[in-house]
Coordinates of C-alpha atoms in Angstrom, one line a residue:
X86 CA -52.5 -39.4 81.1
X87 CA -50.4 -36.4 79.6
X88 CA -48.2 -37.7 76.7
X89 CA -45.7 -37.4 74.5
X90 CA -44.0 -38.7 71.6
X91 CA -40.4 -38.5 71.9
X92 CA -38.6 -39.4 68.2
X93 CA -35.0 -39.8 67.0
X94 CA -35.0 -39.8 63.1
X95 CA -31.7 -41.6 62.3
X96 CA -29.8 -42.1 59.0
X97 CA -31.7 -46.1 58.6
X98 CA -33.9 -46.3 61.0
X99 CA -36.6 -43.4 62.5
X100 CA -37.1 -44.8 65.9
X101 CA -40.3 -43.1 68.3
X102 CA -41.3 -43.6 71.7
X103 CA -45.4 -42.9 73.1
X104 CA -44.2 -41.6 76.8
X105 CA -46.5 -41.1 79.8
X106 CA -45.0 -38.1 81.2
X107 CA -47.0 -39.2 84.3
X108 CA -46.1 -42.0 85.0
X109 CA -42.6 -41.7 83.3
X110 CA -43.7 -45.4 81.3
X111 CA -43.0 -46.2 77.1
X112 CA -46.2 -47.4 76.5
X113 CA -45.7 -47.1 72.6
X114 CA -42.6 -48.2 70.5
X115 CA -42.5 -48.2 66.4
X116 CA -39.7 -47.8 64.1
X117 CA -39.8 -47.2 60.5
X118 CA -37.0 -46.9 57.8
X119 CA -35.5 -43.3 57.6
X120 CA -37.3 -41.2 54.1
X121 CA -34.6 -40.0 53.0
X122 CA -34.8 -40.2 49.7
X123 CA -37.6 -38.0 49.8
X124 CA -38.6 -36.0 52.7
X125 CA -37.5 -37.2 56.1
X126 CA -41.3 -35.8 57.3
X127 CA -42.7 -39.1 55.5
X128 CA -41.6 -41.7 58.3
X129 CA -41.2 -39.0 60.9
X130 CA -45.3 -39.1 60.8
X131 CA -45.7 -42.0 60.0
X132 CA -43.5 -43.0 62.9
X133 CA -45.8 -40.8 65.3
X134 CA -49.4 -42.2 63.5
X135 CA -47.9 -45.8 65.1
X136 CA -47.1 -44.8 68.5
X137 CA -50.7 -43.8 68.1
X138 CA -49.7 -39.6 69.1
X139 CA -49.2 -37.4 71.9
X140 CA -49.5 -34.1 73.5
X141 CA -46.5 -33.4 72.3
X142 CA -43.9 -33.6 70.4
X143 CA -39.6 -34.3 71.1
X144 CA -37.5 -34.5 67.6
X145 CA -33.9 -35.2 67.5
X146 CA -31.6 -36.9 64.6
X147 CA -28.5 -38.1 63.3
X148 CA -29.8 -38.2 59.5
X149 CA -27.8 -37.3 56.5
X150 CA -24.6 -37.7 58.5
X151 CA -25.9 -36.1 61.5
X152 CA -23.3 -32.6 62.6
X153 CA -19.9 -32.9 60.7
X154 CA -17.5 -30.3 63.1
X155 CA -14.5 -28.6 62.8
X156 CA -12.1 -27.3 65.5
X157 CA -9.6 -24.5 64.9
X158 CA -7.0 -24.1 67.9
X159 CA -4.1 -22.8 69.9
X160 CA -1.9 -25.5 70.0
X161 CA -2.4 -29.4 70.3
X162 CA -1.8 -30.9 73.2
X163 CA -4.2 -28.1 74.9
X164 CA -6.6 -25.5 73.4
X165 CA -7.2 -27.8 70.0
X166 CA -7.3 -30.7 72.0
X167 CA -10.0 -29.0 74.5
X168 CA -12.0 -28.0 71.9
X169 CA -11.6 -31.7 70.9
X170 CA -12.8 -33.3 73.8
X171 CA -16.4 -30.2 73.8
X172 CA -17.3 -31.3 70.4
X173 CA -17.5 -34.7 70.8
X174 CA -20.2 -34.2 73.6
X175 CA -21.9 -31.5 71.8
X176 CA -22.7 -34.7 69.7
X177 CA -20.6 -33.6 66.6
X178 CA -18.4 -35.4 64.9
X179 CA -15.5 -34.3 65.5
X180 CA -13.9 -34.6 61.3
X181 CA -11.2 -31.6 61.4
X182 CA -8.6 -30.8 64.1
X183 CA -6.4 -27.6 63.5
X184 CA -3.6 -26.6 65.3
X185 CA -1.4 -23.2 65.4
X186 CA -2.2 -20.5 62.7
X187 CA -3.3 -22.0 59.8
X188 CA -1.7 -21.4 56.4
X189 CA -3.4 -21.6 53.0
X190 CA -2.1 -25.3 53.0
X191 CA -4.4 -25.6 56.8
X192 CA -7.1 -24.0 54.9
X193 CA -7.8 -26.6 52.1
X194 CA -7.7 -29.2 54.5
X195 CA -10.4 -27.7 55.8
X196 CA -12.6 -26.9 53.4
X197 CA -11.3 -30.6 52.4
X198 CA -13.2 -32.3 55.5
X199 CA -16.7 -30.3 54.8
X200 CA -17.6 -29.2 58.5
X201 CA -21.2 -28.4 59.1
X202 CA -19.8 -26.4 61.9
X203 CA -16.1 -24.7 62.5
X204 CA -15.2 -24.6 65.9
X205 CA -12.9 -21.4 67.0
X206 CA -10.5 -21.8 69.9
X207 CA -7.8 -20.9 70.6
X208 CA -5.5 -19.6 73.9
X209 CA -6.8 -19.8 77.7
X210 CA -8.6 -16.1 79.2
X211 CA -5.7 -13.3 79.3
X212 CA -3.6 -15.8 77.2
X213 CA -1.8 -15.0 74.1
X214 CA -4.5 -13.9 71.5
X215 CA -3.2 -13.4 68.8
X216 CA -3.1 -17.3 67.0
X217 CA -6.9 -16.9 68.1
X218 CA -7.4 -13.5 65.7
X219 CA -5.1 -14.5 63.2
X220 CA -7.1 -17.9 62.2
X221 CA -10.2 -16.1 62.3
X222 CA -8.5 -13.7 60.2
X223 CA -7.9 -16.9 57.4
X224 CA -11.1 -18.2 57.9
X225 CA -13.3 -14.7 57.1
X226 CA -11.5 -14.5 53.7
X227 CA -11.5 -18.1 53.2
X228 CA -14.9 -18.1 51.6
X229 CA -15.6 -20.7 53.8
X230 CA -19.5 -19.3 55.0
X231 CA -19.6 -22.2 57.5
X232 CA -21.3 -21.5 60.8
X233 CA -17.8 -20.7 63.4
X234 CA -18.6 -21.4 67.2
X235 CA -16.0 -18.6 68.8
X236 CA -15.2 -20.2 72.5
X237 CA -11.4 -19.3 72.6
X238 CA -9.6 -16.5 74.6
X239 CA -11.8 -13.8 76.7
X240 CA -9.4 -11.4 76.1
X241 CA -9.8 -11.1 72.1
X242 CA -12.8 -13.0 71.3
X243 CA -15.1 -10.7 70.2
X244 CA -12.3 -9.0 68.2
X245 CA -11.9 -12.4 66.4
X246 CA -15.6 -12.4 66.0
X247 CA -15.9 -8.6 64.5
X248 CA -13.6 -9.6 61.6
X249 CA -15.8 -12.7 60.8
X250 CA -19.3 -11.1 60.4
X251 CA -17.6 -7.8 58.7
X252 CA -16.7 -10.9 55.6
X253 CA -20.8 -12.4 56.7
X254 CA -19.7 -15.1 57.8
X255 CA -22.8 -16.3 60.4
X256 CA -21.1 -16.2 64.1
X257 CA -22.5 -17.2 68.3
X258 CA -19.3 -16.2 70.9
X259 CA -19.8 -18.0 74.1
X260 CA -17.7 -18.9 76.5
X261 CA -13.4 -19.8 76.3
X262 CA -14.0 -23.7 76.6
X263 CA -10.5 -23.9 78.3
X264 CA -10.2 -20.2 80.4
X265 CA -7.4 -21.9 82.5
X266 CA -4.9 -24.4 82.2
X267 CA -6.4 -27.5 83.2
X268 CA -9.8 -26.3 83.5
X269 CA -11.9 -27.5 80.8
X270 CA -15.7 -25.8 80.9
X271 CA -17.8 -27.4 78.1
X272 CA -21.1 -25.9 78.9
X273 CA -21.2 -23.2 77.2
X274 CA -19.4 -24.4 73.5
X275 CA -21.9 -27.5 73.7
X276 CA -25.1 -24.9 74.0
X277 CA -23.6 -23.0 71.2
X278 CA -23.0 -25.5 69.0
X279 CA -26.5 -26.6 69.6
X280 CA -27.5 -24.1 68.4
X281 CA -25.6 -24.0 65.5
X282 CA -27.2 -26.4 64.4
X283 CA -30.8 -26.4 65.2
X284 CA -30.4 -22.9 63.1
X285 CA -28.1 -23.4 60.5
X286 CA -27.2 -27.5 60.0
X287 CA -30.8 -29.1 59.9
X288 CA -32.4 -26.7 57.2
X289 CA -28.8 -27.0 54.9
X290 CA -29.0 -30.6 54.9
X291 CA -31.8 -30.8 52.5
X292 CA -33.8 -33.6 54.2
X293 CA -37.3 -32.1 53.7
X294 CA -38.5 -29.6 51.3
X295 CA -39.6 -27.1 53.9
X296 CA -39.0 -25.5 57.6
X297 CA -41.5 -28.0 59.5
X298 CA -38.2 -30.3 59.3
X299 CA -35.4 -27.8 61.4
X300 CA -38.7 -26.2 63.9
X301 CA -39.5 -29.7 65.5
X302 CA -35.4 -30.9 65.9
X303 CA -34.3 -30.3 69.3
X304 CA -30.8 -31.9 69.5
X305 CA -28.4 -34.4 67.5
X306 CA -29.6 -37.4 68.7
X307 CA -25.6 -38.0 70.7
X308 CA -26.3 -34.8 72.4
X309 CA -29.4 -35.9 73.4
X310 CA -28.1 -39.6 74.1
X311 CA -25.2 -38.2 76.1
X312 CA -28.0 -36.6 78.4
X313 CA -30.3 -39.4 78.7
X314 CA -26.4 -41.0 79.7
X315 CA -25.9 -38.3 82.4
X316 CA -29.0 -38.4 83.6
X317 CA -28.8 -42.3 84.6
X318 CA -24.9 -41.3 86.0
X319 CA -26.2 -39.0 87.8
X320 CA -28.7 -41.3 89.8
X321 CA -26.3 -44.4 90.3
X322 CA -23.7 -42.6 91.6
X323 CA -21.2 -44.7 90.2
X324 CA -19.6 -44.9 87.1
X325 CA -21.6 -45.6 83.4
X326 CA -20.7 -46.2 79.9
X327 CA -22.5 -46.9 77.4
X328 CA -22.2 -48.5 73.7
X329 CA -24.0 -47.9 70.6
X330 CA -23.2 -50.1 67.7
X331 CA -25.2 -48.7 64.2
X332 CA -24.9 -49.6 60.6
X333 CA -22.5 -46.6 59.5
X334 CA -21.1 -45.7 63.2
X335 CA -20.1 -46.9 66.3
X336 CA -20.0 -44.5 69.6
X337 CA -19.0 -44.9 73.4
X338 CA -20.0 -43.0 76.5
X339 CA -19.1 -42.3 79.5
X340 CA -19.7 -40.8 83.0
X341 CA -17.1 -40.9 85.6
X342 CA -17.0 -39.8 88.7
X343 CA -14.8 -37.1 89.4
X344 CA -11.4 -37.8 90.6
X345 CA -10.0 -34.2 92.6
X346 CA -7.0 -35.7 92.4
X347 CA -6.9 -35.6 88.2
X348 CA -9.0 -32.9 88.8
X349 CA -6.5 -30.7 90.1
X350 CA -3.5 -33.1 91.2
X351 CA -0.3 -33.9 89.7
X352 CA -2.1 -35.9 87.4
X353 CA -4.4 -33.3 86.3
X354 CA -4.4 -33.1 82.2
X355 CA -3.5 -29.5 81.3
X356 CA -6.5 -29.6 78.6
X357 CA -9.3 -30.7 81.4
X358 CA -10.9 -33.9 81.9
X359 CA -14.4 -34.2 81.0
X360 CA -16.1 -36.2 83.2
X361 CA -18.6 -37.1 80.9
X362 CA -17.4 -37.9 77.5
X363 CA -17.7 -39.3 74.0
X364 CA -16.8 -40.1 71.0
X365 CA -17.6 -41.5 67.5
X366 CA -15.9 -44.3 65.7
X367 CA -17.2 -42.9 61.2
X368 CA -15.3 -45.8 60.4
X369 CA -16.6 -49.1 62.3
X370 CA -20.5 -50.4 61.6
X371 CA -22.5 -53.7 61.4
X372 CA -24.5 -52.1 57.6
X373 CA -22.4 -49.7 55.3
X374 CA -19.7 -49.6 57.9
X375 CA -18.7 -53.8 58.3
X376 CA -16.0 -52.8 56.2
X377 CA -14.8 -50.2 57.9
X378 CA -15.2 -53.0 61.3
X379 CA -12.8 -55.9 59.6
X380 CA -10.3 -53.5 58.4
X381 CA -10.2 -52.0 62.1
X382 CA -10.9 -55.8 63.3
X383 CA -8.3 -56.6 61.0
X384 CA -5.8 -54.2 62.5
X385 CA -6.0 -54.8 66.0
X386 CA -5.9 -58.6 65.4
X387 CA -9.3 -59.3 66.6
X388 CA -11.0 -62.0 64.4
X389 CA -13.7 -62.3 62.2
X390 CA -16.2 -64.3 60.1
X391 CA -15.7 -64.3 56.9
X392 CA -17.5 -61.3 55.0
X393 CA -21.8 -62.1 53.9
X394 CA -22.4 -64.7 56.8
X395 CA -25.4 -64.1 58.5
X396 CA -24.3 -65.5 61.4
X397 CA -21.5 -63.2 61.8
X398 CA -23.7 -60.4 62.9
X399 CA -22.8 -60.2 66.3
X400 CA -19.1 -61.2 65.7
X401 CA -19.3 -58.1 63.6
X402 CA -21.3 -55.9 66.2
X403 CA -18.8 -57.4 68.9
X404 CA -15.7 -56.0 66.6
X405 CA -16.9 -53.1 66.5
X406 CA -17.7 -52.5 70.0
X407 CA -14.6 -54.1 71.2
X408 CA -12.5 -51.2 68.5
X409 CA -14.0 -48.7 69.2
X410 CA -13.7 -49.3 73.3
X411 CA -9.9 -49.5 73.1
X412 CA -9.7 -46.0 70.9
X413 CA -12.3 -44.5 73.7
X414 CA -10.0 -45.4 77.1
X415 CA -6.4 -45.6 75.0
X416 CA -7.4 -42.0 74.3
X417 CA -5.7 -40.7 70.3
X418 CA -3.0 -39.6 69.2
X419 CA -3.0 -36.1 66.8
X420 CA -0.9 -37.1 64.6
X421 CA 1.7 -40.0 64.0
X422 CA 4.4 -40.2 66.4
X423 CA 2.4 -38.2 69.5
X424 CA 2.1 -39.2 72.3
X425 CA -2.4 -40.3 73.1
X426 CA -4.1 -37.9 75.0
X427 CA -8.5 -38.0 76.3
X428 CA -8.2 -41.6 77.0
X429 CA -10.1 -42.6 79.8
X430 CA -10.5 -45.1 82.7
X431 CA -13.0 -47.1 82.7
X432 CA -11.5 -48.9 85.7
X433 CA -14.4 -48.7 88.5
X434 CA -17.3 -47.9 85.9
X435 CA -20.3 -49.8 87.5
X436 CA -23.2 -49.9 84.5
X437 CA -23.0 -50.9 81.4
X438 CA -25.6 -50.4 78.9
X439 CA -26.0 -51.6 75.3
X440 CA -28.0 -50.0 72.5
X441 CA -28.4 -50.5 69.0
X442 CA -30.5 -52.8 66.5
X443 CA -28.1 -55.8 66.6
X444 CA -27.9 -55.7 70.3
X445 CA -31.4 -55.2 70.9
X446 CA -32.1 -58.0 68.9
X447 CA -30.7 -60.7 70.1
X448 CA -26.7 -59.6 70.4
X449 CA -27.0 -58.0 73.7
X450 CA -24.6 -60.5 76.4
X451 CA -23.0 -61.7 73.0
X452 CA -21.5 -58.3 72.6
X453 CA -20.8 -57.2 75.8
X454 CA -19.3 -59.8 76.9
X455 CA -16.7 -59.5 74.9
X456 CA -16.1 -56.0 75.5
X457 CA -15.9 -56.5 78.8
X458 CA -13.5 -59.6 77.9
X459 CA -11.1 -58.2 76.1
X460 CA -8.0 -58.1 78.1
X461 CA -5.2 -57.5 74.8
X462 CA -6.2 -54.3 73.6
X463 CA -4.5 -52.2 75.7
X464 CA -6.9 -50.4 78.4
X465 CA -8.3 -52.2 82.2
X466 CA -11.7 -53.1 81.5
X467 CA -14.3 -52.8 84.6
X468 CA -14.5 -55.5 87.0
X469 CA -17.3 -55.2 88.8
X470 CA -19.7 -53.9 86.4
X471 CA -23.6 -55.0 85.9
X472 CA -24.9 -55.1 81.8
X473 CA -27.8 -54.2 80.8
X474 CA -29.3 -53.4 77.0
X475 CA -31.1 -50.9 76.0
X476 CA -33.9 -53.1 74.4
X477 CA -37.0 -50.1 74.8
X478 CA -34.3 -47.6 73.7
X479 CA -35.3 -45.1 76.3
X480 CA -32.0 -43.0 76.3
X481 CA -32.1 -40.7 74.1
X482 CA -36.2 -39.9 75.1
X483 CA -35.6 -39.3 77.9
X484 CA -32.8 -36.7 77.0
X485 CA -34.9 -35.4 75.0
X486 CA -36.9 -34.9 78.3
X487 CA -34.8 -34.1 81.2
X488 CA -35.4 -30.8 80.9
X489 CA -38.9 -30.1 80.5
X490 CA -40.2 -33.5 81.8
X491 CA -37.5 -34.5 84.7
X492 CA -39.8 -36.6 86.6
X493 CA -40.2 -38.1 83.1
X494 CA -36.9 -38.5 82.2
X495 CA -35.8 -40.1 85.5
X496 CA -38.0 -43.0 85.4
X497 CA -37.4 -43.9 82.0
X498 CA -33.6 -44.5 82.8
X499 CA -34.4 -46.0 85.7
X500 CA -36.3 -48.7 83.9
X501 CA -33.4 -50.2 82.7

């Protein structure tokens, strides 16, 4: 039997799964506390040992807060919004979005958001390049030594990169996220962000004393899960929705069937449509994020149990999932009073998958029933969806295996 161990090093728990690559079956899984107080390799090695080891090792990580991304764009409703959507799809937590020419105040706000990576975008190919060049210059002279991915106007992006390189800022140049109005091309920037995450961010978080951990990690955990969601959507041929309720954040993934009218017709979005998307809500969780969940639930007029009631864990998870789904479907506003953008039409979703510790340990039906019966949140819930719990946590493993061992990855998502 040829095997692989797939490990997700989270901020709280490190989860390992031993996969039979020939049959595409989960053989054994283990879960241990993440040893972030010392060296995360201690917990990783323990988890691998508990499943018995394997022929190959695949690791993804969201420890240390995962990947923090700032987006610097040209215009808030177009290229900055396009960059925001691409950043989320790359497995990042977007901690700041700036639009227009950066000034001193803008640079200060950017620095205070403490990004791990900056995605610099702006202009369609052949369009105005002045803002992209201006922002590259401001970043270069700001003494912010954060890696920058330049994914803007093809006519000037090399010059923008040169201005950053002159000041020894780590730079990666890739394809424009919005080459034409209404055409969103996330692939090149998503790959570049992943590469920068692996080369610069993992080691910079000081999660481990040596280089071995950084050499093992292949992706940010949300990026691996999204790859698994995409595979599931490709296999089923219909819309898929995944809600993952964690201790600190609640992530929502949706893979929708492309709509020709929304792609190129009168309902086309000027910032482009991302048919496979993810949002992360950093204020919604059931452990360290519980206070944020309570505050958000109150703002959304959702009832919650009293703080500290152990019997209320399911209700807390349901509130986190409901608020996260509302935000995912309704989209977001770049500033108070601005129109919402980036919303998702989830009415035709046919499969809803629940994930996260509370859902896997008995709360899945309660949480998903609450989500699908939410008719007061300003979004239209799926009307004909089947629900399932990723109780064995196979989506992340399938995402990590999807390139090298597609047969096994397909079998894993089919087990859902």
